[in-house]
Short mmCIF file of C-alpha atoms and ligand atoms in Angstrom, two decimals:
data_model
loop_
_atom_site.label_atom_id
_atom_site.label_comp_id
_atom_site.label_asym_id
_atom_site.label_seq_id
_atom_site.Cartn_x
_atom_site.Cartn_y
_atom_site.Cartn_z
CA MET A 1 53.25 -45.21 46.43
CA LYS A 2 54.34 -47.53 49.25
CA THR A 3 52.16 -48.86 52.04
CA ARG A 4 52.82 -49.23 55.77
CA VAL A 5 56.10 -47.32 55.95
CA SER A 6 57.77 -46.62 59.30
CA LEU A 7 58.35 -42.92 60.00
CA GLN A 8 60.39 -43.44 63.17
CA GLU A 9 63.66 -42.60 61.41
CA LEU A 10 61.99 -39.71 59.58
CA ASN A 11 61.06 -37.64 62.65
CA THR A 12 63.71 -36.21 64.96
CA LEU A 13 61.71 -37.06 68.11
CA ALA A 14 62.02 -40.72 66.96
CA VAL A 15 58.35 -41.26 67.73
CA PRO A 16 57.21 -44.72 66.57
CA SER A 17 54.84 -44.00 63.69
CA VAL A 18 53.64 -45.74 60.54
CA ALA A 19 52.26 -44.15 57.37
CA ALA A 20 49.42 -46.15 55.83
CA HIS A 21 50.63 -44.78 52.46
CA TYR A 22 53.91 -43.03 51.65
CA SER A 23 55.34 -41.29 48.61
CA ARG A 24 58.67 -39.47 48.26
CA VAL A 25 58.32 -36.76 45.60
CA SER A 26 61.29 -35.33 43.69
CA SER A 27 59.43 -33.18 41.14
CA LYS A 28 56.24 -31.19 40.72
CA ALA A 29 54.96 -33.91 38.36
CA GLU A 30 55.41 -36.58 41.06
CA LEU A 31 53.74 -34.28 43.57
CA GLY A 32 50.75 -33.88 41.22
CA ILE A 33 50.40 -37.66 40.87
CA ALA A 34 50.59 -38.15 44.65
CA LEU A 35 47.99 -35.46 45.37
CA ARG A 36 45.63 -36.79 42.66
CA THR A 37 45.91 -40.32 44.08
CA ALA A 38 45.15 -39.04 47.57
CA ALA A 39 42.10 -37.15 46.27
CA GLU A 40 40.79 -40.18 44.33
CA GLN A 41 41.17 -42.46 47.35
CA GLN A 42 39.99 -39.76 49.79
CA LEU A 43 43.17 -40.06 51.84
CA PRO A 44 44.19 -37.32 54.26
CA VAL A 45 47.62 -35.90 53.35
CA LEU A 46 50.58 -35.08 55.58
CA ILE A 47 53.55 -33.24 54.07
CA LEU A 48 56.84 -34.25 55.67
CA GLY A 49 60.16 -32.46 55.34
CA GLY A 50 62.96 -33.27 57.78
CA GLY A 51 60.47 -34.23 60.51
CA SER A 52 62.13 -31.86 63.00
CA ASN A 53 59.02 -29.95 64.04
CA VAL A 54 56.28 -32.56 64.11
CA ILE A 55 54.73 -34.89 66.67
CA LEU A 56 53.46 -37.93 64.81
CA PRO A 57 50.64 -40.36 65.69
CA PRO A 58 51.27 -44.14 66.01
CA CYS A 59 49.71 -44.53 62.58
CA PHE A 60 48.81 -41.90 59.96
CA PRO A 61 45.80 -43.30 58.08
CA GLY A 62 46.40 -41.34 54.85
CA LEU A 63 49.26 -40.48 52.49
CA VAL A 64 52.53 -39.05 53.80
CA ILE A 65 54.19 -37.04 51.04
CA HIS A 66 57.91 -36.74 51.74
CA MET A 67 59.23 -33.59 50.08
CA ALA A 68 62.41 -34.14 48.02
CA ILE A 69 62.23 -31.46 45.30
CA THR A 70 65.73 -29.96 45.13
CA GLY A 71 67.61 -27.32 43.10
CA PHE A 72 69.08 -23.82 43.36
CA GLN A 73 68.50 -21.12 40.74
CA VAL A 74 69.57 -17.48 40.70
CA ILE A 75 66.57 -15.82 39.08
CA GLU A 76 67.70 -12.18 39.33
CA GLU A 77 70.73 -10.21 40.42
CA ASP A 78 71.76 -6.58 40.83
CA ALA A 79 74.73 -4.83 42.43
CA GLN A 80 73.43 -5.33 45.99
CA HIS A 81 71.16 -8.37 45.93
CA VAL A 82 70.61 -11.79 44.52
CA TRP A 83 67.24 -13.53 44.23
CA LEU A 84 67.75 -17.24 44.81
CA ARG A 85 65.02 -19.83 44.17
CA VAL A 86 65.47 -23.03 46.15
CA GLY A 87 63.62 -26.36 45.98
CA ALA A 88 61.49 -27.15 49.04
CA GLY A 89 63.28 -30.45 49.66
CA VAL A 90 66.74 -28.89 49.95
CA VAL A 91 68.19 -29.40 53.42
CA TRP A 92 68.23 -25.99 55.14
CA GLN A 93 71.86 -26.26 56.22
CA ASP A 94 72.90 -27.13 52.63
CA LEU A 95 71.31 -23.84 51.57
CA VAL A 96 73.20 -21.96 54.31
CA GLU A 97 76.49 -23.55 53.16
CA PHE A 98 75.74 -22.80 49.51
CA CYS A 99 75.05 -19.13 50.30
CA LEU A 100 78.22 -18.79 52.37
CA SER A 101 80.26 -20.30 49.53
CA GLN A 102 78.77 -17.83 47.02
CA GLY A 103 79.11 -14.79 49.29
CA TYR A 104 75.30 -14.42 49.59
CA GLN A 105 74.59 -12.99 53.03
CA GLY A 106 71.68 -13.10 55.42
CA LEU A 107 71.33 -16.73 56.52
CA GLU A 108 74.35 -16.94 58.83
CA ASN A 109 72.35 -16.56 62.08
CA LEU A 110 70.06 -19.35 60.89
CA SER A 111 72.94 -21.83 60.58
CA LEU A 112 72.39 -25.43 61.67
CA ILE A 113 68.60 -25.26 61.96
CA PRO A 114 67.48 -28.78 61.03
CA GLY A 115 64.90 -29.45 58.35
CA THR A 116 64.09 -28.43 54.81
CA VAL A 117 63.73 -25.16 52.93
CA GLY A 118 60.02 -25.80 52.27
CA ALA A 119 59.25 -25.97 55.98
CA ALA A 120 61.13 -22.78 56.84
CA PRO A 121 58.23 -20.41 55.98
CA ILE A 122 55.73 -22.57 57.91
CA GLN A 123 56.95 -21.23 61.24
CA ASN A 124 59.08 -18.36 59.91
CA ILE A 125 62.18 -20.02 61.37
CA GLY A 126 64.31 -17.81 63.55
CA ALA A 127 67.44 -17.76 65.64
CA TYR A 128 69.82 -15.20 67.13
CA GLY A 129 67.67 -12.21 66.23
CA VAL A 130 67.03 -13.12 62.57
CA GLU A 131 63.86 -14.61 61.12
CA LEU A 132 63.33 -16.06 57.64
CA ASN A 133 61.00 -13.12 57.05
CA ARG A 134 64.07 -10.85 56.80
CA VAL A 135 65.36 -12.48 53.60
CA PHE A 136 62.14 -14.01 52.26
CA HIS A 137 60.90 -12.85 48.85
CA SER A 138 58.18 -15.32 47.79
CA LEU A 139 57.23 -18.97 47.52
CA THR A 140 55.40 -21.29 45.16
CA ALA A 141 52.80 -23.63 46.60
CA VAL A 142 50.36 -26.15 45.16
CA HIS A 143 46.85 -26.29 46.63
CA GLN A 144 46.23 -29.83 47.87
CA GLN A 145 42.68 -30.03 46.49
CA THR A 146 42.63 -27.90 43.33
CA LEU A 147 46.28 -28.68 42.41
CA ARG A 148 46.55 -25.04 41.35
CA GLU A 149 49.99 -23.49 41.67
CA GLU A 150 50.06 -20.16 43.52
CA GLN A 151 52.66 -17.55 44.45
CA PHE A 152 52.78 -16.13 47.99
CA ASP A 153 54.70 -12.94 48.67
CA ARG A 154 55.82 -11.87 52.13
CA GLU A 155 52.53 -10.17 52.93
CA ALA A 156 50.47 -13.19 51.87
CA CYS A 157 52.50 -15.42 54.21
CA GLU A 158 51.40 -13.34 57.24
CA PHE A 159 54.67 -14.01 59.04
CA SER A 160 54.95 -13.35 62.75
CA TYR A 161 56.99 -14.73 65.65
CA ARG A 162 57.53 -18.46 64.80
CA ASP A 163 54.29 -18.32 62.86
CA SER A 164 52.72 -17.84 59.43
CA VAL A 165 49.43 -18.22 57.61
CA PHE A 166 50.44 -21.87 56.94
CA LYS A 167 50.23 -22.68 60.66
CA ASN A 168 46.85 -20.99 60.94
CA ARG A 169 44.21 -20.09 58.32
CA LEU A 170 45.85 -22.17 55.56
CA LYS A 171 47.15 -25.00 57.75
CA ASP A 172 47.73 -28.23 55.78
CA GLN A 173 46.14 -26.81 52.61
CA TYR A 174 49.21 -26.15 50.43
CA VAL A 175 52.41 -27.92 49.48
CA ILE A 176 55.32 -25.51 49.17
CA THR A 177 57.48 -26.49 46.19
CA ASP A 178 60.09 -23.72 46.19
CA VAL A 179 61.10 -20.63 48.14
CA THR A 180 62.76 -17.50 46.73
CA LEU A 181 65.08 -15.51 49.00
CA LYS A 182 66.44 -12.00 48.45
CA LEU A 183 69.98 -12.12 49.81
CA ASN A 184 72.57 -9.42 50.26
CA LYS A 185 75.92 -9.27 48.52
CA GLN A 186 77.23 -6.96 51.23
CA PRO A 187 77.44 -7.92 54.92
CA GLN A 188 74.49 -6.86 57.08
CA LEU A 189 75.44 -8.71 60.22
CA VAL A 190 73.02 -9.02 63.15
CA VAL A 191 75.00 -9.70 66.30
CA GLU A 192 72.91 -8.34 69.19
CA TYR A 193 72.34 -11.66 70.97
CA ALA A 194 74.64 -11.83 73.99
CA PRO A 195 76.30 -15.21 73.27
CA LEU A 196 77.12 -14.10 69.71
CA LYS A 197 78.37 -10.71 70.85
CA GLU A 198 80.57 -12.28 73.52
CA ALA A 199 82.08 -14.79 71.13
CA LEU A 200 82.69 -12.14 68.48
CA ALA A 201 84.40 -9.86 71.01
CA GLN A 202 87.35 -12.26 70.86
CA PHE A 203 87.89 -11.21 67.25
CA ALA A 204 88.02 -7.47 67.99
CA GLY A 205 90.13 -5.86 65.29
CA GLY A 206 89.98 -9.02 63.19
CA ASP A 207 87.71 -9.93 60.30
CA ILE A 208 84.12 -10.54 61.26
CA ASP A 209 82.10 -11.75 58.32
CA ALA A 210 79.11 -13.96 57.61
CA ARG A 211 81.28 -17.10 57.61
CA ARG A 212 82.64 -16.22 61.08
CA VAL A 213 79.15 -15.54 62.43
CA SER A 214 77.95 -18.85 61.01
CA GLU A 215 80.86 -20.73 62.60
CA ILE A 216 80.13 -19.14 65.98
CA VAL A 217 76.41 -19.88 65.76
CA CYS A 218 77.23 -23.51 64.90
CA ALA A 219 79.68 -23.77 67.80
CA ILE A 220 77.20 -22.33 70.31
CA ARG A 221 74.41 -24.57 69.05
CA ARG A 222 76.59 -27.70 69.16
CA SER A 223 77.60 -26.88 72.74
CA LYS A 224 74.09 -26.61 74.15
CA LEU A 225 71.59 -28.34 71.86
CA PRO A 226 71.27 -32.11 71.81
CA ASP A 227 71.96 -33.73 68.42
CA PRO A 228 68.67 -35.39 67.41
CA GLY A 229 70.70 -38.25 65.90
CA GLN A 230 71.85 -39.11 69.42
CA ILE A 231 69.11 -37.78 71.68
CA PRO A 232 65.76 -37.52 69.91
CA ASN A 233 64.24 -34.01 70.16
CA ALA A 234 62.42 -31.36 68.12
CA GLY A 235 64.32 -28.28 69.32
CA SER A 236 62.33 -25.83 71.42
CA PHE A 237 59.15 -27.51 72.58
CA PHE A 238 57.47 -24.23 73.59
CA LYS A 239 57.45 -20.76 72.06
CA ASN A 240 58.61 -17.84 74.16
CA PRO A 241 55.41 -16.28 75.54
CA ILE A 242 54.63 -12.68 74.69
CA VAL A 243 52.71 -11.07 77.56
CA PRO A 244 51.15 -7.64 78.21
CA LEU A 245 53.44 -5.16 79.96
CA ASP A 246 51.16 -5.02 83.04
CA GLN A 247 51.35 -8.78 83.52
CA PHE A 248 55.12 -8.65 83.14
CA ARG A 249 55.44 -5.88 85.77
CA LEU A 250 53.46 -7.95 88.28
CA LEU A 251 55.67 -10.98 87.60
CA GLN A 252 58.79 -8.87 87.95
CA ARG A 253 57.75 -7.84 91.46
CA THR A 254 57.87 -11.49 92.54
CA TYR A 255 60.76 -12.51 90.26
CA PRO A 256 63.08 -9.49 89.92
CA ASP A 257 65.54 -11.41 87.70
CA ILE A 258 62.93 -12.81 85.28
CA ALA A 259 64.47 -12.98 81.76
CA HIS A 260 62.59 -10.70 79.38
CA PHE A 261 62.95 -8.76 76.13
CA PRO A 262 60.87 -5.79 74.90
CA VAL A 263 58.58 -6.48 71.93
CA ASP A 264 56.76 -3.16 71.60
CA GLU A 265 55.40 -0.46 73.90
CA THR A 266 52.75 -2.73 75.40
CA HIS A 267 54.26 -6.22 75.23
CA VAL A 268 57.23 -8.10 76.59
CA LYS A 269 58.69 -11.46 75.50
CA LEU A 270 59.53 -13.81 78.37
CA ALA A 271 62.19 -16.51 77.95
CA ALA A 272 60.26 -19.78 78.32
CA ALA A 273 63.55 -21.48 79.24
CA TRP A 274 63.87 -19.17 82.26
CA LEU A 275 60.33 -20.05 83.45
CA LEU A 276 61.04 -23.78 83.04
CA ASP A 277 64.35 -23.50 84.86
CA GLU A 278 62.81 -21.51 87.72
CA ALA A 279 60.01 -24.09 88.03
CA GLY A 280 62.53 -26.95 88.23
CA TRP A 281 61.85 -28.56 84.84
CA LYS A 282 65.39 -28.15 83.48
CA GLY A 283 66.96 -31.62 83.52
CA HIS A 284 63.74 -33.21 84.79
CA SER A 285 62.85 -36.53 83.22
CA ASP A 286 60.08 -39.06 83.55
CA ASP A 287 60.23 -42.55 82.09
CA GLY A 288 62.08 -41.77 78.86
CA ILE A 289 60.91 -38.18 78.26
CA GLY A 290 62.57 -35.12 79.77
CA MET A 291 63.69 -31.51 79.47
CA HIS A 292 67.32 -31.13 78.43
CA SER A 293 69.85 -30.30 81.16
CA LYS A 294 71.65 -27.65 79.04
CA GLN A 295 68.57 -26.01 77.50
CA ALA A 296 65.33 -26.32 79.45
CA LEU A 297 63.19 -25.57 76.38
CA VAL A 298 64.22 -28.71 74.53
CA LEU A 299 62.08 -31.75 75.21
CA THR A 300 64.04 -34.95 74.64
CA ASN A 301 62.65 -38.41 73.95
CA PRO A 302 65.46 -40.89 74.62
CA GLY A 303 62.85 -43.53 75.49
CA ARG A 304 61.37 -43.18 71.99
CA ARG A 305 57.96 -42.81 73.57
CA SER A 306 54.78 -42.11 71.63
CA GLY A 307 53.56 -38.73 70.42
CA ALA A 308 50.63 -38.94 72.88
CA ASP A 309 53.06 -39.48 75.79
CA ILE A 310 55.11 -36.48 74.66
CA ILE A 311 52.04 -34.27 74.43
CA ALA A 312 50.87 -35.42 77.88
CA TYR A 313 54.28 -34.61 79.40
CA GLY A 314 54.21 -31.19 77.71
CA GLU A 315 50.70 -30.55 79.08
CA LYS A 316 51.90 -31.31 82.61
CA ILE A 317 54.54 -28.61 82.16
CA GLN A 318 52.06 -26.17 80.61
CA SER A 319 49.69 -26.45 83.59
CA ASP A 320 52.54 -26.13 86.10
CA ILE A 321 53.81 -22.94 84.40
CA LYS A 322 50.28 -21.55 84.28
CA ARG A 323 49.78 -22.31 87.99
CA ARG A 324 53.10 -20.77 89.06
CA PHE A 325 53.34 -17.73 86.77
CA GLY A 326 49.87 -17.33 85.21
CA VAL A 327 51.56 -17.66 81.79
CA ASP A 328 50.30 -19.81 78.90
CA LEU A 329 53.02 -21.74 77.09
CA GLU A 330 52.22 -22.59 73.49
CA ARG A 331 53.65 -25.77 72.01
CA GLU A 332 55.87 -25.20 68.96
CA PRO A 333 56.02 -28.58 67.13
CA ILE A 334 52.90 -29.42 65.13
CA ALA A 335 50.96 -32.48 66.28
CA TYR A 336 49.19 -34.80 63.81
CA PHE A 337 46.58 -36.90 65.54
CA SER A 338 43.60 -38.04 63.53
CA THR A 339 41.56 -41.20 63.28
CA PRO A 340 43.70 -44.31 63.78
CA CYS A 341 44.51 -46.75 60.94
CA ASN A 342 42.49 -49.94 60.64
P1 FAD B 1 58.78 -30.94 59.33
O1 FAD B 1 58.96 -31.20 60.75
O2 FAD B 1 58.90 -32.09 58.38
O3 FAD B 1 57.36 -30.23 59.11
C1 FAD B 1 56.97 -29.16 59.92
C2 FAD B 1 55.63 -28.63 59.41
O4 FAD B 1 55.80 -28.07 58.10
C3 FAD B 1 54.58 -29.72 59.23
O5 FAD B 1 53.32 -29.15 59.49
C4 FAD B 1 54.68 -30.09 57.76
O6 FAD B 1 53.48 -30.63 57.23
C5 FAD B 1 54.98 -28.73 57.14
N1 FAD B 1 55.77 -28.82 55.91
C6 FAD B 1 57.03 -29.30 55.78
N2 FAD B 1 57.45 -29.15 54.50
C7 FAD B 1 56.41 -28.59 53.83
C8 FAD B 1 56.20 -28.20 52.46
N3 FAD B 1 57.15 -28.35 51.53
N4 FAD B 1 55.02 -27.67 52.12
C9 FAD B 1 54.04 -27.50 53.04
N5 FAD B 1 54.16 -27.85 54.33
C10 FAD B 1 55.34 -28.39 54.72
N6 FAD B 1 63.28 -23.84 64.50
C11 FAD B 1 63.55 -22.52 64.47
O7 FAD B 1 62.71 -21.73 64.02
N7 FAD B 1 64.73 -22.02 64.95
C12 FAD B 1 65.70 -22.82 65.45
O8 FAD B 1 66.76 -22.33 65.83
C13 FAD B 1 65.44 -24.22 65.49
N8 FAD B 1 66.35 -25.06 66.02
C14 FAD B 1 66.10 -26.39 66.10
C15 FAD B 1 67.05 -27.23 66.67
C16 FAD B 1 66.83 -28.59 66.75
C17 FAD B 1 67.88 -29.49 67.36
C18 FAD B 1 65.63 -29.14 66.22
C19 FAD B 1 65.40 -30.62 66.24
C20 FAD B 1 64.65 -28.31 65.66
C21 FAD B 1 64.88 -26.93 65.60
N9 FAD B 1 63.93 -26.04 65.05
C22 FAD B 1 64.20 -24.70 64.99
C23 FAD B 1 62.64 -26.54 64.56
C24 FAD B 1 62.70 -27.07 63.09
O9 FAD B 1 64.00 -27.41 62.73
C25 FAD B 1 62.17 -26.05 62.09
O10 FAD B 1 60.83 -25.72 62.39
C26 FAD B 1 62.23 -26.56 60.64
O11 FAD B 1 61.88 -25.54 59.75
C27 FAD B 1 61.33 -27.77 60.39
O12 FAD B 1 61.67 -28.28 59.13
P2 FAD B 1 61.31 -29.75 58.69
O13 FAD B 1 61.64 -29.90 57.24
O14 FAD B 1 61.92 -30.73 59.60
O15 FAD B 1 59.74 -29.73 58.87
P1 NAP B 2 69.53 -18.03 74.39
O1 NAP B 2 70.57 -17.35 73.60
O2 NAP B 2 69.91 -18.81 75.61
O3 NAP B 2 68.39 -17.00 74.78
C1 NAP B 2 67.25 -17.44 75.54
C2 NAP B 2 66.02 -16.80 74.96
O4 NAP B 2 66.11 -15.41 75.12
C3 NAP B 2 65.88 -17.11 73.49
O5 NAP B 2 64.77 -17.93 73.37
C4 NAP B 2 65.74 -15.76 72.80
O6 NAP B 2 64.49 -15.57 72.15
C5 NAP B 2 65.77 -14.75 73.92
N1 NAP B 2 66.80 -13.71 73.63
C6 NAP B 2 68.12 -13.76 73.93
N2 NAP B 2 68.72 -12.61 73.57
C7 NAP B 2 67.77 -11.83 73.03
C8 NAP B 2 67.77 -10.54 72.47
N3 NAP B 2 68.88 -9.80 72.40
N4 NAP B 2 66.62 -10.05 71.98
C9 NAP B 2 65.48 -10.77 72.03
N5 NAP B 2 65.42 -12.02 72.55
C10 NAP B 2 66.54 -12.54 73.05
O7 NAP B 2 68.70 -19.02 73.42
P2 NAP B 2 69.04 -20.47 72.90
O8 NAP B 2 68.07 -21.42 73.44
O9 NAP B 2 70.51 -20.75 73.01
O10 NAP B 2 68.71 -20.30 71.36
C11 NAP B 2 69.44 -19.42 70.56
C12 NAP B 2 68.60 -19.04 69.36
O11 NAP B 2 68.30 -20.20 68.58
C13 NAP B 2 67.27 -18.42 69.76
O12 NAP B 2 66.98 -17.38 68.86
C14 NAP B 2 66.30 -19.55 69.61
O13 NAP B 2 65.01 -19.12 69.24
C15 NAP B 2 66.91 -20.38 68.50
N6 NAP B 2 66.56 -21.80 68.69
C16 NAP B 2 65.32 -22.19 68.33
C17 NAP B 2 64.94 -23.51 68.46
C18 NAP B 2 63.58 -23.96 68.01
O14 NAP B 2 63.36 -25.15 67.93
N7 NAP B 2 62.69 -23.06 67.69
C19 NAP B 2 65.83 -24.43 69.01
C20 NAP B 2 67.07 -23.98 69.39
C21 NAP B 2 67.44 -22.67 69.22
P3 NAP B 2 64.11 -16.11 70.68
O15 NAP B 2 63.91 -17.59 70.84
O16 NAP B 2 62.85 -15.38 70.42
O17 NAP B 2 65.20 -15.75 69.74
#
């Protein structure tokens, strides 16, 4: 266990942050030792993967456990499917590449999402009409206090839109050590999103497979999303709000071109990026923090400002959107602000 370790390079918003204690764990045994030490010393614990969906405090007073358990294992296979168990510390994009190389299908739309496999169930990562939920089979997690290992199937994870039980009822209680996916051996492509459809139309008559879809998703993402290595960011800063149909109809009277997508018979998903653009936040910046000029939903932090400054800027936007449209925007990245270090 190390003390006073900078986390600025370990979070994609590049927020200046120091861990009072830090341990990088590469096995379940190391994880057990770290959790036992934290319990003995009564240290709060923060599990860190790729740091691409967190807002960190200037100093975390407890133990930051950096997840580095790796490994791929096919645990079952039949004619149509393969069940692949993957270590929580595997980089998500390495998993996508591995699956493409083996002909395992289902992750292509989720190409180039930053972060680790262990964090993917936390918010049921999603992109281009596919969520982790679609290929998820189960996960193994260790309870932070009892150190008991437990299995969670899809139902137990309570997945919903960019959400799971681990962001709610069981927040910060478990450490995920591996995730098992049930992947297809045959293509089951999902290509309804307009940018994907348009790009694929160029290949009419040609081969469209998972590899092609992945390449297109990567190309689109590279063209509009800022690379956190160059411009610090955490991807979408707000979730797309899901509103009752009645509220949507009222909004549509004032804003006939409001971007929206049906969810069910009584709810509609609004594109938060459209609301931000309409309200003038796209490309806006204020003393080192701003909303990206190519994708209004992405908050950037080129000034490497603090987590508190980022949250305050986000709150200014949230109240403006509420005032203009009567819509509540929910922040997506998870903020960790507790008692400061001594
Ligand atoms: P971290 O940020 O390290 O952690 C996130 C949360 O998960 C924290 O609460 C942490 O404590 C917890 N956690 C992490 N690992 C574990 C573990 N092993 N056990 C228990 N808890 C754990 N998200 C999408 O859904 N779709 C996208 O298309 C997408 N695009 C993005 C694009 C960019 C440029 C960026 C910067 C982010 C994007 N994101 C997207 C958000 C982010 O990449 C995902 O949420 C990702 O899954 C976070 O992984 P991470 O390892 O970085 O998690
Ligand atoms: P986009 O294609 O410009 O679309 C804008 C929004 O409209 C998206 O947020 C998407 O919702 C929604 N949308 C578009 N077509 C849809 C359809 N056919 N059905 C339902 N909803 C539709 O979005 P983008 O910003 O370039 O992002 C592309 C994808 O990558 C999206 O799925 C987005 O969620 C994902 N992404 C996520 C993050 C993150 O940090 N969470 C960052 C970058 C990109 P959804 O967001 O619900 O899909």
